[in-house]
PDB file of C-alpha atoms and ligand atoms in Angstrom:
ATOM      1  CA  MET D   1     -15.508  10.482  31.434  1.00 51.00           C
ATOM      2  CA  ARG D   2     -17.056   9.755  28.828  1.00 59.00           C
ATOM      3  CA  ASN D   3     -15.354  12.207  26.511  1.00 59.00           C
ATOM      4  CA  MET D   4     -12.354  11.210  27.651  1.00 58.00           C
ATOM      5  CA  LYS D   5     -12.197   7.750  26.703  1.00 57.00           C
ATOM      6  CA  MET D   6     -13.304   8.930  23.274  1.00 52.00           C
ATOM      7  CA  ILE D   7      -9.961  10.935  23.126  1.00 53.00           C
ATOM      8  CA  THR D   8      -8.475   8.091  23.972  1.00 53.00           C
ATOM      9  CA  ALA D   9     -10.965   6.087  21.103  1.00 50.00           C
ATOM     10  CA  VAL D  10      -9.672   7.883  18.165  1.00 46.00           C
ATOM     11  CA  ALA D  11      -5.998   9.192  19.167  1.00 48.00           C
ATOM     12  CA  ALA D  12      -5.574   5.471  18.904  1.00 46.00           C
ATOM     13  CA  THR D  13      -7.506   4.665  15.934  1.00 43.00           C
ATOM     14  CA  LEU D  14      -4.915   8.030  14.397  1.00 43.00           C
ATOM     15  CA  LEU D  15      -2.161   5.782  16.096  1.00 44.00           C
ATOM     16  CA  LEU D  16      -3.002   2.173  14.086  1.00 44.00           C
ATOM     17  CA  SER D  17      -4.486   3.726  11.406  1.00 43.00           C
ATOM     18  CA  GLY D  18      -3.393   7.622  10.245  1.00 45.00           C
ATOM     19  CA  GLY D  19      -0.196   7.602  11.757  1.00 45.00           C
ATOM     20  CA  ALA D  20       1.393   3.919  10.295  1.00 54.00           C
ATOM     21  CA  ALA D  21       3.222   4.284   8.160  1.00 73.00           C
ATOM     22  CA  TYR D  22       2.616   3.384   4.353  1.00 86.00           C
ATOM     23  CA  ALA D  23       4.745  -0.420   4.041  1.00 92.00           C
ATOM     24  CA  ALA D  24       6.543   0.271   0.530  1.00 95.00           C
ATOM     25  CA  SER D  25       7.081  -2.149  -1.879  1.00 97.00           C
ATOM     26  CA  ALA D  26      10.414  -2.294  -3.829  1.00 98.00           C
ATOM     27  CA  GLU D  27       8.999  -4.945  -6.818  1.00 98.00           C
ATOM     28  CA  LYS D  28       6.231  -1.716  -7.493  1.00 98.00           C
ATOM     29  CA  GLY D  29       8.784   1.003  -7.067  1.00 98.00           C
ATOM     30  CA  LYS D  30      10.693  -0.369 -10.047  1.00 98.00           C
ATOM     31  CA  VAL D  31       7.291  -0.965 -12.020  1.00 98.00           C
ATOM     32  CA  ALA D  32       6.166   2.707 -11.005  1.00 98.00           C
ATOM     33  CA  PHE D  33      10.335   4.154 -12.111  1.00 98.00           C
ATOM     34  CA  GLY D  34       9.476   2.559 -15.701  1.00 98.00           C
ATOM     35  CA  LYS D  35       6.177   3.576 -15.872  1.00 98.00           C
ATOM     36  CA  ASN D  36       7.498   7.342 -15.040  1.00 98.00           C
ATOM     37  CA  GLY D  37       9.756   7.781 -16.259  1.00 97.00           C
ATOM     38  CA  CYS D  38      12.609   7.696 -14.112  1.00 98.00           C
ATOM     39  CA  TRP D  39      14.637   5.210 -15.876  1.00 98.00           C
ATOM     40  CA  GLN D  40      15.180   7.935 -18.921  1.00 97.00           C
ATOM     41  CA  CYS D  41      17.916   9.531 -17.773  1.00 97.00           C
ATOM     42  CA  HIS D  42      19.144   7.646 -14.312  1.00 98.00           C
ATOM     43  CA  GLY D  43      18.728   4.141 -15.500  1.00 97.00           C
ATOM     44  CA  TRP D  44      17.089   0.920 -15.448  1.00 97.00           C
ATOM     45  CA  GLU D  45      18.435  -0.301 -12.321  1.00 96.00           C
ATOM     46  CA  GLY D  46      18.967   3.747 -10.997  1.00 97.00           C
ATOM     47  CA  GLN D  47      23.089   3.393 -12.215  1.00 96.00           C
ATOM     48  CA  GLY D  48      22.977   6.912 -13.429  1.00 97.00           C
ATOM     49  CA  GLY D  49      23.347   7.357 -16.745  1.00 92.00           C
ATOM     50  CA  ASN D  50      24.262  10.311 -19.096  1.00 90.00           C
ATOM     51  CA  ALA D  51      21.753  12.583 -18.335  1.00 96.00           C
ATOM     52  CA  GLY D  52      21.179  12.391 -14.967  1.00 97.00           C
ATOM     53  CA  PRO D  53      22.794  11.004 -10.990  1.00 98.00           C
ATOM     54  CA  LYS D  54      23.190   7.369  -9.589  1.00 98.00           C
ATOM     55  CA  LEU D  55      20.484   7.153  -7.885  1.00 98.00           C
ATOM     56  CA  ALA D  56      21.217   3.757  -6.069  1.00 98.00           C
ATOM     57  CA  ARG D  57      21.411   2.493  -2.578  1.00 98.00           C
ATOM     58  CA  THR D  58      20.865   6.363  -2.784  1.00 97.00           C
ATOM     59  CA  GLN D  59      21.946   7.805   0.913  1.00 97.00           C
ATOM     60  CA  LEU D  60      19.636  10.675   1.682  1.00 98.00           C
ATOM     61  CA  PRO D  61      16.261  10.279   3.633  1.00 98.00           C
ATOM     62  CA  LEU D  62      13.393   9.095   2.298  1.00 97.00           C
ATOM     63  CA  GLU D  63      11.825  13.369   3.027  1.00 97.00           C
ATOM     64  CA  ALA D  64      14.554  14.063   1.812  1.00 98.00           C
ATOM     65  CA  VAL D  65      14.174  12.204  -1.570  1.00 98.00           C
ATOM     66  CA  MET D  66      10.239  13.355  -1.840  1.00 97.00           C
ATOM     67  CA  THR D  67      10.543  17.126  -0.851  1.00 98.00           C
ATOM     68  CA  PHE D  68      13.485  17.032  -4.224  1.00 98.00           C
ATOM     69  CA  VAL D  69      11.820  14.997  -6.496  1.00 98.00           C
ATOM     70  CA  ARG D  70       8.624  17.585  -5.988  1.00 98.00           C
ATOM     71  CA  ALA D  71      10.391  20.674  -6.067  1.00 98.00           C
ATOM     72  CA  THR D  72      13.494  20.215  -8.536  1.00 97.00           C
ATOM     73  CA  ASN D  73      13.559  23.584 -10.661  1.00 96.00           C
ATOM     74  CA  GLY D  74      16.970  21.921 -12.350  1.00 95.00           C
ATOM     75  CA  PRO D  75      17.423  19.638 -15.226  1.00 96.00           C
ATOM     76  CA  MET D  76      15.263  17.210 -13.541  1.00 97.00           C
ATOM     77  CA  PRO D  77      11.266  18.215 -13.886  1.00 97.00           C
ATOM     78  CA  PRO D  78       9.957  18.042 -11.749  1.00 98.00           C
ATOM     79  CA  PHE D  79       6.609  15.294 -10.734  1.00 98.00           C
ATOM     80  CA  SER D  80       4.532  17.166  -8.232  1.00 97.00           C
ATOM     81  CA  LYS D  81       1.333  14.261  -6.464  1.00 97.00           C
ATOM     82  CA  LYS D  82      -1.194  14.351  -9.261  1.00 96.00           C
ATOM     83  CA  VAL D  83       1.825  12.697 -11.277  1.00 96.00           C
ATOM     84  CA  LEU D  84       2.961  10.820  -9.303  1.00 98.00           C
ATOM     85  CA  SER D  85       1.418   9.859  -5.384  1.00 97.00           C
ATOM     86  CA  ASP D  86       3.986   8.894  -2.212  1.00 97.00           C
ATOM     87  CA  GLU D  87       2.856   5.827  -2.458  1.00 97.00           C
ATOM     88  CA  ASP D  88       5.034   5.664  -5.479  1.00 98.00           C
ATOM     89  CA  LEU D  89       7.940   7.660  -4.827  1.00 98.00           C
ATOM     90  CA  THR D  90       8.068   5.694  -1.403  1.00 98.00           C
ATOM     91  CA  ASP D  91       8.346   2.544  -2.769  1.00 98.00           C
ATOM     92  CA  ILE D  92      10.447   4.084  -5.898  1.00 98.00           C
ATOM     93  CA  TYR D  93      12.691   5.164  -2.569  1.00 98.00           C
ATOM     94  CA  ALA D  94      12.676   1.519  -1.744  1.00 98.00           C
ATOM     95  CA  PHE D  95      13.544   0.506  -5.422  1.00 98.00           C
ATOM     96  CA  ILE D  96      16.216   2.234  -5.725  1.00 98.00           C
ATOM     97  CA  SER D  97      17.533   1.849  -1.932  1.00 98.00           C
ATOM     98  CA  ALA D  98      17.629  -2.437  -2.533  1.00 97.00           C
ATOM     99  CA  GLN D  99      19.177  -2.372  -5.122  1.00 97.00           C
ATOM    100  CA  PRO D 100      22.520  -4.682  -4.775  1.00 95.00           C
ATOM    101  CA  ALA D 101      26.585  -3.395  -4.126  1.00 92.00           C
ATOM    102  CA  PRO D 102      28.124  -4.009  -7.958  1.00 88.00           C
ATOM    103  CA  PRO D 103      30.905  -6.106  -7.736  1.00 90.00           C
ATOM    104  CA  ASP D 104      33.916  -6.185  -6.436  1.00 94.00           C
ATOM    105  CA  PRO D 105      36.068  -4.935 -10.524  1.00 91.00           C
ATOM    106  CA  LYS D 106      38.694  -7.699  -8.988  1.00 92.00           C
ATOM    107  CA  THR D 107      36.623 -10.591  -9.104  1.00 94.00           C
ATOM    108  CA  ILE D 108      35.102  -9.970 -12.876  1.00 94.00           C
ATOM    109  CA  PRO D 109      37.444 -11.898 -15.311  1.00 93.00           C
ATOM    110  CA  LEU D 110      37.538  -9.007 -18.693  1.00 92.00           C
ATOM    111  CA  LEU D 111      39.192  -6.530 -15.832  1.00 91.00           C
ATOM    112  CA  ALA D 112      42.176  -8.470 -15.503  1.00 84.00           C
ATOM    113  CA  ARG D 113      44.961  -7.523 -16.730  1.00 75.00           C
TER     114      ARG D 113
HETATM  115  C1  LIG M   1      15.094  13.827 -18.399  1.00 80.80           C
HETATM  116  C2  LIG M   1      16.061  13.320 -17.325  1.00 80.80           C
HETATM  117  C3  LIG M   1      15.187  13.356 -15.471  1.00 80.80           C
HETATM  118  C4  LIG M   1      14.336  12.647 -15.272  1.00 80.80           C
HETATM  119  C5  LIG M   1      13.070  11.487 -16.467  1.00 80.80           C
HETATM  120  C6  LIG M   1      14.287  12.022 -13.362  1.00 80.80           C
HETATM  121  N1  LIG M   1      14.627  12.138 -13.388  1.00 80.80           N
HETATM  122 FE1  LIG M   1      15.792  12.413 -11.250  1.00 80.80          FE
HETATM  123  N2  LIG M   1      17.754  13.480 -11.897  1.00 80.80           N
HETATM  124  C7  LIG M   1      18.297  14.364 -12.956  1.00 80.80           C
HETATM  125  C8  LIG M   1      19.276  14.873 -12.740  1.00 80.80           C
HETATM  126  C9  LIG M   1      20.193  15.736 -13.478  1.00 80.80           C
HETATM  127  C10 LIG M   1      19.208  15.078 -11.303  1.00 80.80           C
HETATM  128  C11 LIG M   1      20.767  15.496 -11.078  1.00 80.80           C
HETATM  129  C12 LIG M   1      20.229  16.926 -10.743  1.00 80.80           C
HETATM  130  C13 LIG M   1      20.423  18.544 -10.194  1.00 80.80           C
HETATM  131  O1  LIG M   1      21.466  17.920  -8.952  1.00 80.80           O
HETATM  132  O2  LIG M   1      19.574  19.780  -9.875  1.00 80.80           O
HETATM  133  C14 LIG M   1      18.476  14.365 -10.841  1.00 80.80           C
HETATM  134  C15 LIG M   1      18.839  13.788  -9.380  1.00 80.80           C
HETATM  135  C16 LIG M   1      17.912  13.236  -8.901  1.00 80.80           C
HETATM  136  C17 LIG M   1      18.015  13.068  -7.928  1.00 80.80           C
HETATM  137  C18 LIG M   1      18.588  13.491  -6.566  1.00 80.80           C
HETATM  138  C19 LIG M   1      20.311  12.731  -6.100  1.00 80.80           C
HETATM  139  C20 LIG M   1      21.434  13.145  -5.916  1.00 80.80           C
HETATM  140  O3  LIG M   1      21.584  12.374  -4.843  1.00 80.80           O
HETATM  141  O4  LIG M   1      20.658  14.256  -5.047  1.00 80.80           O
HETATM  142  C21 LIG M   1      17.196  12.314  -7.031  1.00 80.80           C
HETATM  143  C22 LIG M   1      16.366  11.600  -5.089  1.00 80.80           C
HETATM  144  C23 LIG M   1      15.819  11.916  -8.192  1.00 80.80           C
HETATM  145  N3  LIG M   1      16.264  12.121  -9.108  1.00 80.80           N
HETATM  146  C24 LIG M   1      15.057  10.962  -8.559  1.00 80.80           C
HETATM  147  C25 LIG M   1      14.116  10.973  -9.552  1.00 80.80           C
HETATM  148  C26 LIG M   1      12.433  10.101  -9.866  1.00 80.80           C
HETATM  149  C27 LIG M   1      12.112   9.233  -8.947  1.00 80.80           C
HETATM  150  C28 LIG M   1      12.588  10.300 -11.113  1.00 80.80           C
HETATM  151  C29 LIG M   1      11.311   9.656 -11.826  1.00 80.80           C
HETATM  152  C30 LIG M   1      10.000   9.901 -11.041  1.00 80.80           C
HETATM  153  C31 LIG M   1      13.216  10.443 -11.848  1.00 80.80           C
HETATM  154  N4  LIG M   1      14.291  11.323 -11.568  1.00 80.80           N
HETATM  155  C32 LIG M   1      13.365  10.610 -13.217  1.00 80.80           C
HETATM  156  C33 LIG M   1      17.829  14.071 -14.528  1.00 80.80           C
HETATM  157  C34 LIG M   1      16.186  13.329 -14.546  1.00 80.80           C
END
């Protein structure tokens, strides 16, 4: 009986601490995006550039982004946990996901003919 209580307590602690998702911050993500040089290829807002595709409002789930950034062996260099922590990458994900949609071109006077 005593053991049961112990197990329940441990399980509850795990659920409340280890199991709790990291609270991502788009603001911190913007800083990490700059610090880690993602902007050099993807643009400051993740809008895409000459050297990297658009990341803003990515449709990829966080897990896919994590896996890709850690293990890419294509034109993008991989970022290990040593140089970019899971927390920072989760913040970066929040930052690129929070980018606003671009305005409708019809609403931009310069583009009107
Ligand atoms: C040296 C240029 C470069 C840097 C620096 C760089 N990337 Fe990339 N990234 C790329 C290129 C090129 C691709 C497309 C690669 C491919 O398809 O294999 C890519 C693809 C990605 C993708 C997949 C996008 C998709 O929709 O398929 C993600 C996510 C990503 N980068 C995140 C990051 C993050 C986060 C950082 C900073 C920690 C970063 N990248 C830094 C060049 C770069």
